[in-house]
Amino acid sequence: MILTAKSIRERSLLGLKDLAASEIESILDRAAHWDKQEEKLVPVLASRFVANMFFENSTRTRFSFEMAEKRLCAEVLNFAAAASSVAKGESIYDTVRTLESMGIDAGVIRLKPEGVLAQLAEKVKVPLVNAGDGNNEHPTQALLDLYTMRQTFGSLKGLNVSIIGDIKHSRVARSNLWALQKLGANVKFCAPDMMKAPELEAHAPYISINEALKADVVMMLRVQLERHDKGIDMKAEEYREQFGLTEERAAKLNPSTIIMHPAPVNRNVEIDDAVVESPASRIFPQMSNGVPIRMAVMERALLL
Ligand code: CP
């Protein structure tokens, strides 16, 4: 199959901000198809080579992409920056071009520097799938989040979603904001001042923790200590008291409210240990849903 520049762009998934609502829904619908599939292995991507290129650490995203690709019988190459020539100073661009030269059909990529993914997508001739780029977007995480909400509520239209925590550094918050609003949900943020993203205020209001907990979906975010250049002027216990989903707060949620978190979780900081595995929590179903979502995304990148 020869891919034209246009089809490469259409098959890539760089973010949800510019993706049409119909495209998002079609990925969710296709994920539902794969979710129902009982056969573990389906050879739809046989003889397609996919490179998973992770320049930043990951557990869930990396393994669920690999699981999804292997379930579709793709040939999978896993690249870990620490064990590569990146450790000798090779650039992300040269690394991706190297794998492209060897004949990969698609690349899944996670990286830290802002703007590099968009530049790469202009230059490489295979579809690229964003597995998380800096603070910008994490589209497959948001897709699996939407899928999880749809599983519970049927539709996203009119759903009230509160995203609580480190909004400033969250690519998950951004991808969810863009996609949820396209599908008719109401998004509100809650964060301490140092974790607010002022540029997002025009898109979603910041509200108090008590207001935020009245939503249909309460999405907690990890405090991303590694992204705060100047550290955090708040102790973990203070953060928990002011913004954490404690057992006490969770007990007051509406009975129909669901609790989400993209994980990894700082237990007993942004969310109490007992709440992570409480009946209202969808944290582990979110992880399960990552596989059918990524099957749909890789099929779209390589086949449909
Ligand atoms: N949710 C998420 O992106 O987790 P990982 O960093 O483990 O991939």
Coordinates of C-alpha atoms and ligand atoms in Angstrom, one line a residue:
M1 CA 0.0 0.0 0.0
I2 CA 1.4 3.4 -1.0
L3 CA 0.4 6.2 1.3
T4 CA 0.1 9.8 0.0
A5 CA 1.0 12.8 2.1
K6 CA -2.7 13.5 2.7
S7 CA -3.5 10.0 3.8
I8 CA -0.5 9.9 6.1
R9 CA -1.8 13.0 7.8
E10 CA -5.3 11.6 8.0
R11 CA -4.1 8.3 9.5
S12 CA -1.8 10.0 12.0
L13 CA -3.2 10.9 15.4
L14 CA -1.3 13.9 16.8
G15 CA -4.1 15.4 18.9
L16 CA -7.9 15.7 19.4
K17 CA -8.0 19.5 19.2
D18 CA -8.3 19.4 15.4
L19 CA -10.1 16.1 15.0
A20 CA -13.7 16.2 14.0
A21 CA -16.4 14.9 16.4
S22 CA -17.4 12.3 13.8
E23 CA -13.8 11.0 13.7
I24 CA -13.7 10.7 17.5
E25 CA -17.0 8.9 17.5
S26 CA -15.9 6.6 14.8
I27 CA -12.8 5.6 16.8
L28 CA -14.9 5.0 19.9
D29 CA -17.4 2.9 17.9
R30 CA -14.5 0.8 16.4
A31 CA -13.1 0.4 19.9
A32 CA -16.4 -1.0 21.0
H33 CA -16.1 -3.5 18.1
W34 CA -12.7 -4.6 19.3
D35 CA -13.9 -4.7 22.9
K36 CA -16.5 -7.4 21.9
Q37 CA -14.0 -9.4 20.0
E38 CA -13.4 -12.7 21.9
E39 CA -10.5 -13.9 19.9
K40 CA -7.3 -12.7 21.4
L41 CA -5.5 -12.6 18.1
V42 CA -7.0 -11.2 14.8
P43 CA -4.6 -11.0 11.9
V44 CA -5.7 -7.7 10.4
L45 CA -2.3 -6.0 10.7
A46 CA -0.2 -9.1 9.8
S47 CA 3.0 -8.1 8.1
R48 CA 2.7 -4.4 9.2
F49 CA 5.7 -3.1 11.2
V50 CA 5.0 -0.7 14.0
A51 CA 7.7 1.0 16.2
N52 CA 6.8 2.1 19.7
M53 CA 9.2 4.9 20.4
F54 CA 9.1 6.1 24.0
F55 CA 11.5 9.0 24.8
E56 CA 9.8 9.3 28.2
N57 CA 8.8 6.7 30.7
S58 CA 5.5 4.9 30.5
T59 CA 3.8 1.8 31.8
R60 CA 0.1 1.9 30.7
T61 CA 0.4 3.6 27.3
R62 CA 3.5 1.6 26.2
F63 CA 2.1 -1.8 27.2
S64 CA -1.4 -1.2 25.9
F65 CA -0.1 -0.1 22.5
E66 CA 2.0 -3.2 22.4
M67 CA -0.9 -5.4 23.5
A68 CA -3.2 -3.7 20.9
E69 CA -0.7 -4.1 18.1
K70 CA 0.0 -7.7 19.0
R71 CA -3.7 -8.5 19.2
L72 CA -3.9 -7.3 15.6
C73 CA -0.9 -9.4 14.7
A74 CA 1.4 -6.5 13.8
E75 CA 5.1 -6.9 13.9
V76 CA 6.2 -4.8 16.9
L77 CA 9.5 -3.0 17.5
N78 CA 9.9 -1.5 20.9
F79 CA 12.3 1.4 21.3
A80 CA 13.4 2.6 24.8
A81 CA 15.5 5.8 24.7
A82 CA 17.7 4.7 27.7
A83 CA 18.9 1.7 25.8
S84 CA 19.4 3.4 22.4
S85 CA 21.8 5.8 20.7
V86 CA 19.8 8.7 22.2
A87 CA 21.9 8.0 25.3
K88 CA 24.9 9.0 23.0
G89 CA 23.3 12.2 22.0
E90 CA 21.3 11.2 18.9
S91 CA 18.3 13.4 18.3
I92 CA 14.6 12.4 18.4
Y93 CA 14.4 13.4 14.7
D94 CA 17.4 11.2 13.7
T95 CA 16.0 8.3 15.7
V96 CA 12.6 8.4 14.0
R97 CA 14.2 8.8 10.6
T98 CA 16.4 5.8 11.3
L99 CA 13.5 3.6 12.1
E100 CA 11.6 4.9 9.1
S101 CA 14.5 4.1 6.9
M102 CA 14.4 0.5 8.1
G103 CA 10.9 0.2 6.8
I104 CA 8.4 0.7 9.7
D105 CA 4.8 1.3 8.5
A106 CA 3.7 3.4 11.5
G107 CA 5.3 4.9 14.6
V108 CA 3.9 5.4 18.1
I109 CA 5.8 8.2 19.9
R110 CA 6.0 9.7 23.4
L111 CA 8.3 12.6 23.9
K112 CA 8.8 15.6 26.2
P113 CA 9.8 18.6 24.1
E114 CA 6.9 20.8 23.0
G115 CA 6.3 21.2 19.2
V116 CA 8.7 18.4 18.1
L117 CA 5.9 16.0 17.3
A118 CA 4.3 18.4 14.8
Q119 CA 7.6 19.0 13.1
L120 CA 8.3 15.3 12.9
A121 CA 4.9 14.7 11.4
E122 CA 5.7 17.2 8.6
K123 CA 8.9 15.3 7.7
V124 CA 8.3 11.5 8.1
K125 CA 6.4 9.5 5.5
V126 CA 4.6 7.1 7.8
P127 CA 1.6 7.7 10.1
L128 CA 2.6 8.8 13.6
V129 CA 0.4 8.3 16.7
N130 CA 0.9 10.6 19.7
A131 CA 1.4 8.6 22.9
G132 CA 1.8 11.8 25.0
D133 CA 3.8 14.9 24.0
G134 CA 5.0 17.2 26.7
N135 CA 2.1 19.2 28.3
N136 CA 0.3 19.4 24.9
E137 CA -1.9 16.3 24.2
H138 CA -2.3 12.6 25.0
P139 CA -5.1 11.7 22.6
T140 CA -5.4 8.0 23.2
Q141 CA -5.7 8.6 26.9
A142 CA -8.6 11.0 26.3
L143 CA -10.2 8.6 23.9
L144 CA -10.1 5.8 26.4
D145 CA -11.5 8.2 29.0
L146 CA -14.4 9.1 26.7
Y147 CA -15.0 5.5 26.0
T148 CA -15.1 4.7 29.7
M149 CA -17.6 7.6 30.3
R150 CA -19.7 6.4 27.4
Q151 CA -19.7 2.8 28.9
T152 CA -21.3 4.2 32.0
F153 CA -23.6 7.0 30.8
G154 CA -24.3 5.9 27.2
S155 CA -23.8 9.4 25.8
L156 CA -21.4 12.3 26.5
K157 CA -23.9 15.0 25.6
G158 CA -24.7 17.2 28.6
L159 CA -22.4 15.2 30.9
N160 CA -20.7 17.3 33.6
V161 CA -17.0 16.5 33.9
S162 CA -14.7 18.0 36.6
I163 CA -11.0 17.7 36.0
I164 CA -9.2 18.3 39.3
G165 CA -5.5 18.8 39.9
D166 CA -2.4 19.7 38.0
I167 CA -4.1 21.2 34.9
K168 CA -1.1 23.3 34.0
H169 CA 1.1 20.3 33.2
S170 CA -1.6 17.9 32.0
R171 CA -1.8 16.8 28.4
V172 CA -4.6 14.5 29.6
A173 CA -6.7 17.5 30.7
R174 CA -6.1 19.3 27.4
S175 CA -7.0 16.3 25.2
N176 CA -10.1 15.6 27.3
L177 CA -11.2 19.2 27.2
W178 CA -11.0 19.4 23.4
A179 CA -12.7 16.1 22.8
L180 CA -15.4 16.3 25.5
Q181 CA -16.5 19.7 24.4
K182 CA -16.8 18.5 20.8
L183 CA -19.1 15.7 22.0
G184 CA -21.3 18.1 24.0
A185 CA -20.0 17.6 27.6
N186 CA -19.5 20.4 30.0
V187 CA -15.9 20.6 31.4
K188 CA -14.8 22.5 34.5
F189 CA -11.4 22.6 36.1
C190 CA -10.3 22.8 39.8
A191 CA -6.7 23.4 40.7
P192 CA -4.5 25.4 43.1
D193 CA -3.3 28.6 41.6
M194 CA 0.2 27.3 40.8
M195 CA -1.3 24.4 38.8
K196 CA -3.8 26.4 36.7
A197 CA -3.2 26.9 33.0
P198 CA -4.4 30.5 32.4
E199 CA -4.6 29.9 28.6
L200 CA -7.4 27.3 29.2
E201 CA -9.6 29.6 31.3
A202 CA -11.3 30.9 28.1
H203 CA -12.4 27.3 27.4
A204 CA -13.4 26.0 30.8
P205 CA -13.9 27.8 34.2
Y206 CA -12.0 27.0 37.4
I207 CA -14.3 26.2 40.3
S208 CA -14.0 25.2 43.9
I209 CA -13.4 21.6 45.0
N210 CA -16.9 21.5 46.6
E211 CA -18.5 22.6 43.3
A212 CA -16.3 20.2 41.3
L213 CA -17.4 17.2 43.3
K214 CA -21.1 17.7 42.1
A215 CA -20.2 16.5 38.6
D216 CA -21.2 13.3 36.8
V217 CA -17.5 12.5 36.3
V218 CA -14.7 13.5 38.8
M219 CA -11.4 13.1 37.0
M220 CA -8.4 13.4 39.4
L221 CA -5.0 14.2 38.0
R222 CA -1.6 13.3 39.3
V223 CA 0.6 16.1 40.8
Q224 CA 3.4 16.0 38.2
L225 CA 6.3 16.8 40.5
E226 CA 8.8 16.1 37.7
R227 CA 7.4 18.9 35.6
H228 CA 7.4 21.7 38.2
D229 CA 10.7 23.5 37.6
K230 CA 10.6 25.4 40.8
G231 CA 9.1 22.6 43.0
I232 CA 5.7 22.9 44.8
D233 CA 5.1 25.3 47.6
M234 CA 2.6 22.9 49.3
K235 CA 3.1 19.7 51.3
A236 CA 1.5 16.5 50.1
E237 CA -0.8 16.4 53.2
E238 CA -1.9 20.1 52.5
Y239 CA -2.6 19.2 48.9
R240 CA -4.7 16.2 50.0
E241 CA -6.7 18.3 52.5
Q242 CA -7.4 21.1 49.9
F243 CA -7.7 19.2 46.6
G244 CA -7.5 15.5 47.2
L245 CA -10.4 13.0 46.7
T246 CA -10.3 11.8 50.3
E247 CA -12.6 9.0 51.6
E248 CA -14.7 11.7 53.3
R249 CA -15.2 13.7 50.1
A250 CA -15.8 10.5 48.1
A251 CA -18.6 9.5 50.5
K252 CA -20.5 12.7 49.7
L253 CA -20.4 12.2 45.9
N254 CA -23.7 11.6 44.1
P255 CA -24.4 7.8 43.9
S256 CA -24.2 8.0 40.1
T257 CA -20.9 9.9 40.0
I258 CA -17.9 8.0 38.6
I259 CA -14.2 8.6 39.6
M260 CA -11.5 8.6 37.1
H261 CA -7.7 9.1 37.0
P262 CA -5.3 8.5 34.1
A263 CA -2.7 7.0 36.5
P264 CA 0.0 6.6 37.7
V265 CA -1.7 7.5 41.0
N266 CA -0.1 9.2 44.0
R267 CA -2.1 7.3 46.5
N268 CA -3.1 9.4 49.5
V269 CA -2.1 12.6 47.8
E270 CA -4.6 13.4 45.0
I271 CA -6.8 10.4 45.8
D272 CA -7.1 8.2 48.9
D273 CA -6.0 4.6 48.8
A274 CA -9.4 3.2 49.5
V275 CA -11.1 5.4 46.9
V276 CA -8.8 4.1 44.0
E277 CA -10.5 0.7 44.3
S278 CA -14.0 1.8 45.5
P279 CA -17.1 0.8 43.5
A280 CA -17.4 4.3 41.9
S281 CA -13.8 4.2 40.6
R282 CA -13.2 3.5 36.9
I283 CA -9.5 3.6 37.2
F284 CA -8.8 0.0 36.3
P285 CA -11.5 -0.2 33.6
Q286 CA -9.8 2.9 32.1
M287 CA -6.6 0.8 31.8
S288 CA -8.5 -2.1 30.2
N289 CA -10.2 0.2 27.8
G290 CA -6.8 1.4 26.6
V291 CA -6.4 -1.8 24.6
P292 CA -9.5 -1.6 22.3
I293 CA -9.0 2.1 21.9
R294 CA -5.4 1.6 20.7
M295 CA -6.5 -1.3 18.5
A296 CA -8.9 1.1 16.8
V297 CA -6.3 3.8 16.5
M298 CA -3.6 1.5 15.0
E299 CA -6.1 0.0 12.6
R300 CA -7.0 3.5 11.5
A301 CA -3.3 4.4 11.1
L302 CA -2.5 1.3 9.0
L303 CA -5.6 0.0 7.4
L304 CA -9.0 1.6 7.4
Ligands
CP1 N1 -1.8 7.3 31.8 C1 -0.6 7.2 31.3 O1 -0.2 7.8 30.3 O2 0.2 6.3 32.0 P1 1.7 6.0 31.6 O3 2.6 7.2 31.8 O4 2.1 4.8 32.5 O5 1.7 5.5 30.1

